[in-house]
XYZ file of C-alpha atoms in Angstrom:
770
model
C 27.729 -24.011 11.496
C 26.560 -22.260 8.267
C 26.260 -18.752 7.745
C 24.418 -17.018 5.044
C 24.710 -13.644 2.987
C 22.932 -11.824 0.482
C 24.248 -10.041 -3.012
C 21.726 -7.429 -4.065
C 22.844 -5.055 -6.511
C 19.637 -3.415 -8.121
C 19.340 -1.821 -11.793
C 18.281 1.723 -12.642
C 14.387 2.578 -12.331
C 14.110 2.088 -15.879
C 14.422 -1.851 -15.896
C 10.879 -3.605 -16.176
C 11.592 -6.186 -13.362
C 11.180 -6.640 -9.579
C 13.285 -7.975 -7.496
C 14.336 -9.199 -3.808
C 16.566 -11.117 -1.464
C 15.308 -12.278 1.802
C 16.829 -14.143 4.399
C 14.853 -14.680 7.538
C 15.939 -13.531 11.010
C 14.247 -15.695 13.470
C 14.929 -15.734 17.232
C 17.403 -18.667 18.592
C 14.408 -20.864 19.071
C 12.596 -20.968 16.361
C 16.387 -21.272 14.244
C 17.109 -23.670 16.360
C 13.589 -25.646 15.548
C 13.177 -24.451 11.937
C 16.419 -23.174 10.998
C 16.565 -20.274 8.220
C 14.340 -19.520 5.311
C 15.772 -18.020 2.325
C 14.105 -16.328 -0.834
C 15.624 -14.706 -4.240
C 12.967 -13.635 -6.719
C 12.983 -11.657 -9.704
C 9.785 -11.002 -11.774
C 9.394 -9.822 -15.219
C 6.359 -7.517 -15.217
C 4.979 -4.229 -14.389
C 6.977 -3.271 -11.797
C 4.192 -1.881 -9.096
C 2.683 -5.711 -9.837
C 5.408 -7.367 -9.520
C 6.565 -5.850 -6.322
C 3.138 -6.399 -4.762
C 3.219 -10.217 -5.619
C 6.903 -10.266 -4.207
C 6.170 -8.519 -1.018
C 3.145 -10.831 -0.678
C 5.208 -14.088 -1.640
C 7.812 -12.980 0.827
C 5.565 -12.839 3.818
C 3.160 -15.522 2.987
C 5.831 -17.838 2.904
C 7.429 -16.851 5.795
C 4.130 -16.751 7.710
C 2.940 -20.222 6.263
C 6.574 -21.770 7.135
C 6.987 -20.485 10.622
C 3.730 -20.466 12.097
C 3.589 -23.963 10.775
C 1.886 -25.818 13.518
C 4.478 -28.805 13.389
C 7.327 -26.612 13.534
C 6.386 -26.448 17.174
C 5.276 -29.781 17.316
C 8.526 -31.209 16.216
C 10.341 -30.267 19.505
C 8.396 -33.333 20.656
C 7.765 -35.312 17.763
C 11.070 -36.365 16.589
C 9.624 -37.917 13.274
C 8.447 -34.571 11.500
C 11.501 -33.788 9.200
C 12.147 -30.343 8.200
C 12.365 -31.285 4.176
C 7.480 -32.338 5.069
C 7.434 -29.306 6.530
C 8.621 -26.657 4.298
C 6.485 -28.875 1.455
C 3.750 -28.182 2.961
C 4.804 -24.498 3.551
C 5.311 -23.889 -0.285
C 2.096 -26.054 -1.352
C -0.202 -23.608 0.968
C 1.926 -20.674 -0.409
C 1.314 -21.809 -3.754
C -2.623 -21.772 -3.252
C -2.194 -18.426 -1.289
C -0.630 -16.609 -4.380
C -2.843 -17.739 -7.043
C -5.923 -16.365 -4.835
C -3.681 -12.842 -4.101
C -3.466 -12.458 -7.825
C -6.720 -13.294 -8.525
C -7.814 -10.936 -6.030
C -5.995 -8.195 -7.050
C -6.617 -8.963 -10.714
C -3.189 -9.051 -11.917
C -2.298 -10.220 -15.075
C 1.123 -12.239 -15.458
C 2.164 -15.475 -17.213
C 4.047 -17.993 -14.759
C 6.794 -17.747 -17.198
C 7.553 -14.478 -15.499
C 8.870 -15.788 -12.325
C 12.309 -16.264 -11.558
C 12.255 -17.501 -7.935
C 14.076 -19.475 -5.723
C 13.013 -20.605 -2.066
C 14.760 -22.936 0.155
C 15.847 -23.602 3.558
C 18.530 -24.350 6.031
C 18.162 -26.396 9.236
C 20.500 -28.755 11.180
C 23.326 -28.876 8.128
C 20.838 -30.051 5.642
C 19.398 -27.505 2.772
C 16.130 -28.107 0.872
C 15.125 -25.902 -1.772
C 12.848 -25.130 -4.564
C 12.476 -23.141 -7.385
C 11.193 -21.912 -10.714
C 12.285 -19.732 -13.856
C 15.742 -19.029 -14.710
C 17.801 -18.949 -11.335
C 20.932 -20.661 -10.952
C 22.135 -23.129 -8.328
C 26.083 -23.580 -7.792
C 27.576 -26.051 -5.723
C 31.227 -25.757 -4.822
C 33.114 -28.687 -3.128
C 36.602 -30.166 -2.712
C 37.504 -32.354 -5.543
C 38.434 -35.805 -4.441
C 40.775 -36.375 -7.716
C 42.953 -33.604 -6.589
C 44.590 -36.309 -4.422
C 46.146 -38.233 -7.271
C 47.330 -35.389 -8.940
C 48.777 -33.199 -6.075
C 52.312 -35.141 -6.437
C 52.709 -34.401 -10.155
C 51.511 -30.281 -9.396
C 53.261 -27.300 -7.754
C 52.164 -26.324 -4.961
C 50.293 -23.098 -6.261
C 48.478 -25.419 -8.704
C 47.906 -27.772 -6.282
C 45.810 -24.895 -3.903
C 44.074 -24.127 -7.219
C 42.564 -27.697 -7.691
C 40.957 -28.037 -4.745
C 37.460 -27.251 -5.091
C 35.030 -27.339 -8.406
C 31.949 -26.026 -9.013
C 28.895 -27.805 -10.307
C 25.818 -26.256 -11.252
C 22.600 -27.776 -9.962
C 20.059 -25.562 -10.978
C 19.884 -27.079 -14.559
C 18.239 -30.306 -12.559
C 15.987 -28.269 -10.559
C 14.556 -25.465 -12.236
C 10.800 -25.808 -12.828
C 10.809 -23.500 -16.359
C 7.503 -25.501 -17.621
C 5.194 -24.383 -14.892
C 2.123 -23.997 -16.220
C -0.167 -22.289 -13.560
C 0.365 -20.496 -10.070
C -0.725 -23.264 -7.968
C 2.302 -25.445 -9.203
C 5.002 -22.596 -8.889
C 6.954 -24.589 -6.191
C 6.542 -28.415 -7.220
C 9.749 -30.381 -6.644
C 11.779 -29.761 -3.592
C 15.512 -31.073 -4.112
C 17.088 -32.094 -0.183
C 20.986 -33.040 0.890
C 23.113 -32.184 3.520
C 26.084 -29.386 3.612
C 28.922 -30.846 3.164
C 31.800 -29.528 5.633
C 33.583 -26.754 3.831
C 30.588 -26.788 0.786
C 29.532 -23.396 -0.399
C 26.482 -23.015 -2.002
C 25.186 -20.164 -4.712
C 21.893 -19.142 -5.453
C 21.670 -16.267 -7.864
C 19.298 -14.633 -10.782
C 20.346 -15.460 -14.547
C 22.695 -12.332 -14.839
C 25.272 -12.788 -11.996
C 27.125 -15.963 -13.239
C 27.681 -14.005 -17.126
C 29.825 -11.490 -15.373
C 31.707 -13.563 -13.225
C 33.767 -16.684 -14.263
C 34.254 -20.167 -12.689
C 37.604 -19.477 -11.097
C 36.413 -16.184 -9.443
C 33.635 -17.272 -7.823
C 35.342 -20.201 -6.413
C 38.107 -17.959 -5.396
C 36.028 -15.547 -3.699
C 33.469 -17.759 -1.842
C 35.921 -20.320 -0.900
C 38.487 -17.919 0.450
C 36.546 -15.206 2.150
C 33.304 -15.635 4.978
C 30.181 -14.909 3.241
C 29.747 -11.459 4.369
C 33.432 -10.300 2.718
C 32.630 -12.812 -0.207
C 29.192 -10.846 -0.889
C 31.130 -7.386 -0.497
C 34.225 -8.454 -2.659
C 31.461 -10.163 -5.520
C 29.660 -6.043 -5.071
C 33.092 -4.717 -5.516
C 33.742 -6.973 -8.731
C 30.615 -5.932 -10.286
C 30.192 -2.323 -9.458
C 31.492 -0.838 -13.070
C 28.715 -3.342 -14.604
C 26.241 -2.204 -17.388
C 23.430 -0.087 -14.480
C 20.469 -1.665 -16.192
C 21.655 -5.194 -15.210
C 20.501 -6.653 -11.752
C 22.674 -8.926 -9.560
C 20.987 -11.375 -6.663
C 22.346 -13.708 -4.874
C 22.422 -15.485 -1.837
C 25.644 -17.230 -0.128
C 25.416 -20.245 2.037
C 28.734 -21.541 3.777
C 29.704 -23.958 6.181
C 32.024 -21.911 8.354
C 33.177 -24.267 10.883
C 37.235 -24.243 10.604
C 37.294 -21.188 8.629
C 39.220 -19.133 10.826
C 42.237 -21.334 11.381
C 42.127 -22.128 6.928
C 42.593 -18.624 6.361
C 45.819 -18.115 8.499
C 47.123 -20.752 5.363
C 45.169 -20.090 2.713
C 45.941 -17.224 0.006
C 43.852 -14.734 0.270
C 41.791 -13.484 -2.676
C 42.840 -9.892 -3.946
C 41.987 -7.677 -7.025
C 45.886 -6.804 -7.109
C 48.286 -9.301 -5.630
C 50.533 -8.263 -3.164
C 53.582 -9.880 -1.043
C 52.575 -8.072 2.076
C 48.812 -8.516 2.140
C 46.732 -10.265 4.112
C 42.668 -11.508 3.992
C 42.264 -9.022 7.166
C 43.878 -6.003 5.202
C 41.827 -7.050 1.973
C 38.678 -6.360 4.069
C 39.803 -3.175 5.745
C 40.179 -1.739 2.232
C 37.251 -3.012 1.190
C 35.504 -1.629 4.399
C 37.566 2.061 3.649
C 36.258 1.848 0.433
C 32.815 1.069 0.732
C 33.005 3.669 3.777
C 34.339 6.458 1.141
C 31.658 5.841 -1.161
C 28.959 6.220 1.409
C 30.200 9.522 3.056
C 28.858 12.748 2.301
C 30.851 15.092 0.132
C 32.895 17.475 2.319
C 32.674 15.262 5.562
C 35.998 14.629 7.438
C 37.369 11.089 7.742
C 37.780 10.926 11.356
C 39.612 7.635 11.070
C 41.933 8.640 8.497
C 43.264 11.333 10.815
C 43.116 9.178 13.944
C 45.468 6.855 12.432
C 48.776 9.556 12.313
C 49.112 9.929 16.204
C 47.926 6.029 16.901
C 50.345 5.356 14.668
C 53.290 7.230 16.124
C 52.336 6.014 19.941
C 52.493 3.150 18.622
C 56.087 3.417 17.687
C 57.343 5.264 20.635
C 55.620 2.093 22.686
C 57.086 -0.500 20.481
C 60.238 1.128 18.273
C 61.312 -2.585 17.254
C 58.270 -3.131 15.553
C 58.120 -3.844 11.965
C 55.847 -4.324 8.879
C 56.000 -7.977 9.235
C 54.405 -8.520 12.624
C 51.657 -10.921 13.138
C 48.360 -10.047 14.513
C 47.690 -12.291 17.585
C 44.553 -12.261 18.570
C 44.918 -13.992 21.746
C 46.473 -10.865 22.953
C 43.825 -8.515 22.385
C 41.064 -11.151 24.402
C 43.183 -12.441 27.417
C 43.676 -9.090 29.390
C 44.541 -9.117 33.158
C 41.279 -9.418 35.217
C 41.135 -6.203 37.933
C 40.302 -7.047 41.674
C 36.616 -6.333 42.610
C 37.776 -4.945 45.895
C 40.041 -2.355 43.488
C 36.830 -1.786 41.864
C 35.460 -0.867 44.853
C 37.921 1.042 46.005
C 38.187 3.427 43.549
C 35.059 4.272 43.824
C 34.963 5.187 47.877
C 37.664 7.478 46.887
C 35.505 9.337 44.396
C 32.669 9.825 46.447
C 35.037 10.884 49.181
C 36.708 13.350 47.280
C 33.562 14.474 45.806
C 31.923 15.027 49.857
C 35.558 16.907 50.218
C 34.784 19.667 47.683
C 30.878 19.902 48.354
C 31.506 20.548 52.131
C 34.359 23.212 51.421
C 32.213 25.076 49.005
C 29.223 25.315 51.623
C 32.066 26.372 54.114
C 33.014 29.303 51.555
C 29.769 30.120 50.925
C 29.296 30.431 54.788
C 32.065 32.057 55.278
C 31.157 35.097 52.620
C 27.373 35.069 54.215
C 28.434 36.222 57.441
C 31.694 38.247 56.178
C 30.773 42.159 56.293
C 33.711 43.391 54.244
C 32.551 40.889 51.485
C 29.170 42.801 51.276
C 30.829 45.856 51.359
C 33.202 44.995 48.973
C 30.402 43.976 46.455
C 28.170 47.023 47.334
C 31.291 49.278 46.486
C 31.691 47.255 43.058
C 28.235 47.378 42.249
C 28.233 51.238 42.657
C 31.740 51.609 40.479
C 29.948 49.508 37.459
C 26.823 51.520 37.542
C 29.248 54.711 37.900
C 31.213 53.410 34.542
C 27.935 52.570 33.027
C 26.489 56.099 33.494
C 29.844 58.136 32.096
C 29.820 55.694 28.866
C 26.243 56.548 28.428
C 26.778 60.406 28.880
C 30.480 60.305 26.894
C 28.517 58.880 23.676
C 25.773 61.455 23.766
C 28.159 64.279 24.121
C 30.081 62.086 21.173
C 26.421 61.923 19.084
C 25.613 65.558 19.917
C 29.141 66.801 18.744
C 28.449 64.968 15.278
C 27.300 67.031 12.531
C 23.556 66.117 11.024
C 24.978 64.682 7.975
C 27.075 61.744 10.079
C 24.195 61.667 12.652
C 21.774 60.628 9.792
C 24.351 58.038 8.645
C 25.233 56.510 12.288
C 21.077 56.454 13.147
C 20.482 54.458 9.740
C 23.393 52.236 9.855
C 21.753 51.559 13.935
C 18.703 51.233 13.153
C 19.680 48.402 10.280
C 21.812 46.656 12.405
C 18.723 46.524 15.110
C 16.805 45.541 11.926
C 19.525 42.919 11.582
C 19.321 41.348 14.880
C 15.434 41.218 15.285
C 15.493 39.835 11.499
C 17.966 37.333 12.493
C 16.790 36.312 15.330
C 13.162 35.473 14.199
C 14.422 33.730 11.745
C 16.618 31.439 14.054
C 13.018 31.157 15.989
C 11.164 30.709 12.335
C 13.627 27.608 11.840
C 13.414 26.332 15.066
C 9.549 26.104 14.731
C 9.801 25.168 11.285
C 12.233 22.047 12.039
C 10.199 21.243 15.150
C 6.795 20.949 13.088
C 8.773 18.863 10.463
C 9.730 16.501 13.096
C 6.599 16.005 14.677
C 4.907 15.873 10.956
C 7.752 12.860 10.666
C 6.841 11.304 13.716
C 3.659 11.276 12.480
C 4.456 9.404 9.388
C 6.433 7.049 10.516
C 3.592 6.309 13.150
C 1.307 5.647 9.810
C 3.840 3.642 8.732
C 4.095 1.158 11.608
C 0.045 1.317 11.856
C 0.068 -0.113 8.592
C 2.585 -3.043 9.704
C 0.287 -3.891 12.324
C -2.674 -3.987 9.789
C -0.700 -6.420 7.881
C 0.203 -8.538 10.747
C -3.539 -8.658 11.948
C -4.156 -9.959 8.236
C -1.708 -12.981 9.229
C -2.704 -13.421 12.290
C 0.755 -12.626 13.805
C 0.079 -10.736 17.011
C 3.384 -11.173 18.670
C 5.113 -8.847 15.824
C 1.910 -6.883 16.112
C 2.275 -5.824 19.963
C 5.765 -5.178 19.392
C 4.946 -2.833 16.913
C 2.615 -1.697 18.982
C 5.154 -0.822 21.543
C 7.139 1.017 19.555
C 4.685 3.636 18.452
C 3.697 4.174 22.119
C 7.509 5.282 22.634
C 6.952 7.391 19.597
C 3.411 9.314 20.786
C 5.881 10.148 23.948
C 7.742 12.202 22.280
C 5.337 14.706 20.907
C 4.300 16.341 24.915
C 2.112 19.253 24.242
C 2.058 21.325 21.501
C -0.405 22.430 18.783
C -0.105 19.776 16.489
C -1.456 17.229 19.129
C -4.609 19.257 18.608
C -4.610 18.799 14.722
C -6.910 16.443 13.252
C -3.961 14.285 11.438
C -2.792 13.483 14.903
C -6.328 12.481 16.143
C -6.604 10.596 13.748
C -3.548 8.321 14.407
C -4.132 8.497 17.960
C -7.737 7.258 17.358
C -6.196 4.584 14.904
C -3.946 3.527 17.546
C -6.472 3.164 20.141
C -8.891 1.022 17.944
C -5.435 -1.424 17.081
C -4.551 -1.281 21.414
C -8.292 -2.703 21.754
C -7.869 -5.144 18.525
C -4.609 -6.755 19.719
C -6.328 -6.617 23.375
C -9.516 -8.605 22.431
C -11.383 -6.021 23.980
C -15.294 -5.490 22.847
C -16.355 -2.057 24.071
C -19.902 -2.000 25.909
C -20.666 2.028 26.043
C -24.659 1.962 26.493
C -25.497 -1.338 28.729
C -29.534 -1.562 29.224
C -30.517 -0.411 32.720
C -32.508 -3.167 34.039
C -33.259 -2.353 37.405
C -32.543 0.804 39.960
C -32.518 0.148 43.696
C -32.539 3.826 44.719
C -36.485 3.613 43.363
C -37.274 0.727 46.457
C -34.646 2.718 49.051
C -33.309 6.404 48.646
C -30.260 4.953 50.771
C -29.532 1.594 48.748
C -26.013 1.004 48.507
C -25.801 -2.972 47.583
C -22.170 -4.400 47.346
C -22.625 -7.684 45.716
C -24.363 -9.471 43.142
C -25.582 -12.926 42.194
C -28.036 -14.585 39.558
C -30.197 -18.008 40.211
C -33.231 -19.073 38.525
C -33.868 -16.566 36.551
C -33.764 -13.653 39.229
C -31.064 -11.562 40.320
C -29.942 -10.678 44.094
C -28.458 -7.524 45.479
C -27.195 -7.411 49.115
C -27.452 -4.481 51.026
C -25.507 -4.577 54.550
C -26.044 -0.850 55.368
C -29.842 -0.932 54.878
C -29.969 -4.803 56.551
C -31.977 -5.976 52.694
C -31.481 -8.032 50.019
C -33.114 -6.685 46.377
C -34.457 -9.089 43.983
C -34.943 -8.495 40.400
C -37.315 -10.777 38.327
C -35.722 -11.201 34.930
C -39.156 -11.998 33.507
C -40.319 -8.495 33.946
C -37.736 -6.783 35.295
C -39.620 -6.302 39.001
C -37.523 -5.351 41.587
C -38.442 -6.216 45.533
C -36.898 -5.888 48.603
C -36.332 -8.579 51.077
C -35.731 -8.043 54.744
C -36.069 -9.579 58.279
C -36.084 -7.304 61.152
C -35.736 -10.556 63.608
C -32.056 -11.123 62.312
C -29.107 -8.897 63.933
C -27.303 -8.503 60.244
C -23.922 -6.639 60.214
C -22.832 -7.878 56.802
C -23.898 -9.727 54.180
C -20.769 -10.851 52.487
C -19.576 -13.066 49.935
C -22.676 -14.504 48.289
C -22.271 -18.300 47.652
C -25.560 -20.132 46.024
C -25.526 -23.723 46.531
C -27.283 -26.901 44.870
C -30.878 -26.673 46.705
C -31.300 -23.027 45.261
C -30.370 -21.494 48.498
C -27.764 -18.340 49.252
C -25.411 -18.342 52.333
C -24.212 -14.569 52.937
C -21.106 -14.142 55.992
C -22.626 -12.494 58.670
C -20.415 -11.428 61.347
C -19.943 -14.740 63.092
C -22.825 -16.856 61.503
C -24.766 -17.172 58.026
C -27.748 -15.434 56.624
C -29.438 -17.852 54.396
C -31.548 -16.976 51.771
C -34.453 -19.248 50.397
C -35.135 -18.354 46.798
C -37.886 -20.093 46.414
C -40.102 -18.223 49.004
C -37.683 -15.382 49.056
C -37.227 -15.441 53.061
C -34.118 -15.327 55.138
C -33.193 -16.821 58.197
C -29.857 -17.230 60.328
C -27.747 -20.176 60.455
C -24.892 -21.525 62.286
C -21.490 -21.368 61.377
C -18.210 -22.382 63.127
C -15.423 -20.395 61.940
C -12.104 -21.459 63.483
C -10.042 -18.260 63.295
C -10.931 -14.691 63.980
C -13.668 -12.982 60.811
C -11.253 -10.583 60.082
C -9.132 -13.750 58.559
C -11.679 -15.014 56.555
C -11.261 -13.083 52.597
C -13.327 -14.936 50.960
C -16.617 -17.645 50.859
C -17.852 -19.487 47.701
C -20.229 -22.625 47.800
C -20.401 -25.446 45.471
C -23.184 -28.449 45.794
C -24.241 -28.555 49.156
C -21.114 -27.346 50.974
C -19.712 -24.156 51.571
C -15.628 -22.964 51.616
C -13.944 -20.712 53.355
C -10.818 -18.877 52.721
C -8.554 -18.065 55.993
C -5.916 -15.766 53.840
C -3.833 -15.151 56.990
C -3.178 -19.200 57.734
C -3.306 -20.029 53.899
C -6.149 -22.598 54.259
C -9.516 -23.124 53.314
C -12.186 -24.794 55.522
C -14.808 -26.974 53.894
C -18.118 -27.233 55.613
C -20.990 -29.717 55.286
C -24.408 -29.061 56.003
C -26.172 -30.646 58.688
C -29.063 -29.934 61.045
C -27.742 -27.574 63.304
C -25.780 -25.652 60.975
C -22.219 -25.656 59.435
C -20.381 -26.737 62.583
C -17.998 -29.548 61.431
C -15.393 -29.114 58.893
C -12.166 -29.805 57.136
C -8.984 -28.066 56.100
C -9.184 -28.845 52.260
C -5.510 -27.396 51.401
C -2.136 -29.707 51.595
C 0.209 -28.044 49.557
C 0.579 -24.571 51.104
C 0.890 -21.413 49.321
C 0.750 -17.993 50.174
C -2.791 -16.621 50.040
C -2.130 -13.123 51.680
C -3.429 -11.618 48.629
C -6.264 -13.802 48.052
C -9.612 -12.037 46.864
C -11.628 -14.226 45.574
C -12.906 -18.177 45.305
C -15.165 -20.224 43.135
C -15.232 -24.210 42.392
C -15.976 -26.430 39.547
C -14.886 -29.542 41.486
C -11.248 -28.013 41.255
C -10.621 -25.333 43.209
C -9.530 -21.654 42.003
C -8.012 -18.853 44.151
C -7.803 -15.535 42.823
C -5.253 -13.450 43.687
C -5.662 -9.602 43.599
C -2.672 -9.512 41.172
C -4.555 -11.845 38.380
C -2.566 -14.648 39.640
C -4.698 -17.839 39.606
C -4.163 -21.144 42.354
C -5.305 -24.344 41.179
C -6.116 -27.350 43.542
C -7.743 -30.453 43.181
C -8.277 -32.671 46.272
C -6.503 -30.433 48.422
C -3.158 -30.690 46.036
C -1.819 -27.628 43.817
C -2.010 -28.404 39.953
C 0.215 -27.042 37.589
C -2.188 -24.037 36.226
C -1.120 -20.250 34.513
C -3.616 -17.741 33.365
C -2.422 -15.991 30.024
C -1.604 -12.614 30.340
C -3.534 -9.971 29.255
C -3.396 -5.702 28.081
C -2.916 -3.935 30.164
C -1.970 -6.529 32.730
C -4.543 -7.418 35.668
C -3.409 -5.660 39.209
C -6.644 -4.956 40.643
C -8.386 -8.247 40.667
C -11.386 -8.902 42.581
C -13.493 -11.626 41.719
C -13.514 -15.135 40.007
C -16.373 -17.064 38.626
C -16.367 -20.755 36.318
C -18.429 -22.496 34.104
C -20.194 -25.630 35.725
C -19.153 -27.506 32.727
C -15.896 -28.762 32.034
C -15.137 -27.162 28.933
C -16.698 -23.467 30.081
C -15.148 -20.776 30.876
C -13.127 -18.740 33.458
C -14.058 -15.059 34.507
C -12.144 -12.788 36.243
C -13.344 -8.902 37.414
C -11.628 -6.064 37.802
C -14.630 -3.637 38.682
C -11.785 -0.942 39.492
C -10.633 -0.573 36.019
C -14.512 -1.397 34.273
C -13.351 -4.648 32.954
C -14.141 -8.323 33.192
C -12.025 -11.057 31.197
C -12.636 -14.098 29.648
C -10.421 -17.487 29.483
C -10.781 -20.813 29.044
C -10.601 -23.536 31.223
C -6.812 -24.057 30.472
C -5.680 -20.594 31.388
C -5.848 -19.285 27.812
C -7.204 -15.344 27.254
C -10.206 -15.266 25.057
C -11.343 -11.855 25.014
C -12.472 -8.798 27.940
C -15.146 -6.876 27.865
C -14.823 -2.900 28.841
C -17.793 -1.235 29.989
C -17.777 2.574 29.647
C -19.934 5.455 30.430
C -20.904 3.956 33.739
C -19.282 4.778 37.074
C -18.658 2.886 40.454
C -19.129 -0.406 39.092
C -19.212 -3.483 42.139
C -19.952 -6.843 40.952
C -21.200 -8.980 38.121
C -22.955 -12.133 37.586
C -23.752 -14.311 34.195
C -26.712 -16.338 33.132
C -25.162 -18.492 30.702
C -27.897 -20.258 29.304
C -29.591 -16.595 28.335
C -25.958 -15.866 27.404
C -26.417 -12.186 29.494
C -23.810 -11.113 31.443
C -25.328 -8.285 34.191
C -23.048 -5.768 36.338
C -24.074 -3.376 39.523
C -23.246 -0.271 39.414
C -24.035 2.496 42.370
C -27.275 1.530 42.715
C -28.446 -0.139 39.319
C -28.410 -3.182 37.822
C -27.318 -3.499 33.877
C -27.028 -5.951 31.324
C -25.819 -6.726 27.958
C -24.814 -9.739 25.213
C -22.075 -12.031 26.644
C -20.733 -12.249 22.640
C -17.933 -14.692 23.656
C -20.810 -17.730 23.991
C -22.105 -17.101 20.365
C -18.490 -18.036 19.240
């Protein structure tokens, strides 16, 4: 098991170099697949340009490595090696860096770069470098086995490790152009007990090899990094010290109990734990503000006294056993429940007693008499005091009256002034806090833009969630009406729409208004077939048509048919559309525009049918009570014969729509889609979108295998688009329209039509242009 720690001690602002030490923090899955990436960079150039280059380099390499498609494939293809993935990431980063420097018009020589980049995964280390950075390997010397008999024990321990500089063989000092900044990759296993130290040129010039060996082999990486910082704290402030420690810590906890700790001042009673505690206390002291009370220091006095009472025989040399602190007796869960019950019982008794007390006082007449007497007595005392004060003031001479009045006036002014100052300070503090929140939001919004630039939508989503939490802290105050707040709020909405892949349709074109045909028009659904739109109106027992060639609207009605409903329009292969009536079908012939009534044999009550769809020459009815789909074939006497399609039963109680392209898609209200093939359920998942689908109402699918899946949520004025694998592509949001009812699509003409109120609107299907 390896651990990493960084050393970062910057020089004063007068230096002309920019520095960075980066150690990635991937999640557990990414770390298991790709390990940890680290970068140590020092650029000798103008500080602004150098910082810009370093930030780009870190972000670019981190993105190119962890977002490499081979990293995901590595879980399934064992032959993919981290070394090859790392090399390809470095090559892409070389090119990206050269393009960035050319785009930003930064003049810099390749010789100004001192950079080391590497990755450690599965106990193997791969790294590449350019410039003057140094790399050291600390390892156990095999020669010690033959020298131990001739050396004393102390000398034997000191000879246990050796240090070798490997940077002389790996540093790419002769890089002629930035496209070859990382040209060589060195790879190898991390041996048990070995330590790697990557540093800039300055760090090993101020520490001897013995010091480096002693610190890195005796302390864990974090402790070693702090110890090195302490050793270097008095060094010339014009020098920066950078380093990355990589150590195999397997068995480190057991080994430290027998090895002598590294100390700046060796004492007989010191331990590695004490040394780390001392370093911690020293760091805390340096970081604590002037005048602050050190609570830990004062708490040690009573704690030490209590410890002494409990353990009178304890000595300074008593050993500390971690096991005694970890393994404690587990309390019975029954005892815990019993204690909770006792607490609830006591609270209930106290509340009941208080209610009884208050009730007793209310019905006690003497209590009210005593209370009234006390109130009168208090009023009398106030009057007496006021009269006494008036008499005292009247007895004063003119001079004393003036002095007293002036003093009283000054006191009143002082109180008012203090109150106003406190109030004003609170207002200023509140405004400052709100301004800080705005600045914080602006900073995070810039981070979101950077994530968009590099295609890192997952991080952008996390930051947008943080921004949402910050917005909730504003509440209702005057700053929310400011232009600055409105600006960040508008930008937040734009970023949310971008992360949601939303296209806003503000003013779709009106194609037809059926109110012009019938003042009581109330169409409920919309269908497209052969260049015409059909909207059925159960109340008016009519079907409205729109010829898209000239947008001419007409009405179809048949008084001979007893129509109670025109639900679930289902086009079939011959160009006819079937509507589900009460217990029959209304058939619309799209060629001659005539309607007729057709028989259908529904094996359950009409109320059990939640949707219907057509495919080829067949009709499909979904029974959400019995979790079944009935498939009908057309015959001379109508749709009488059927078969049950579903073999793998699922819960269809929330099913709202049905679509078929050979496979059967069943849409639930919550956006979940079931997929069936030949009656058997298939594994299929639709991506979740933002906001989540909670009122989904209709699903449509393209007839082509590589087509699209459309899910509408008219209650929230949107239409989501997915590919046939369930991957989310985009969503349309229709604004400035009310009472949306249905939608239909003409993929050949790349148009989407929506029914809102009694009108039909159309707009371009931009996803079909991609």
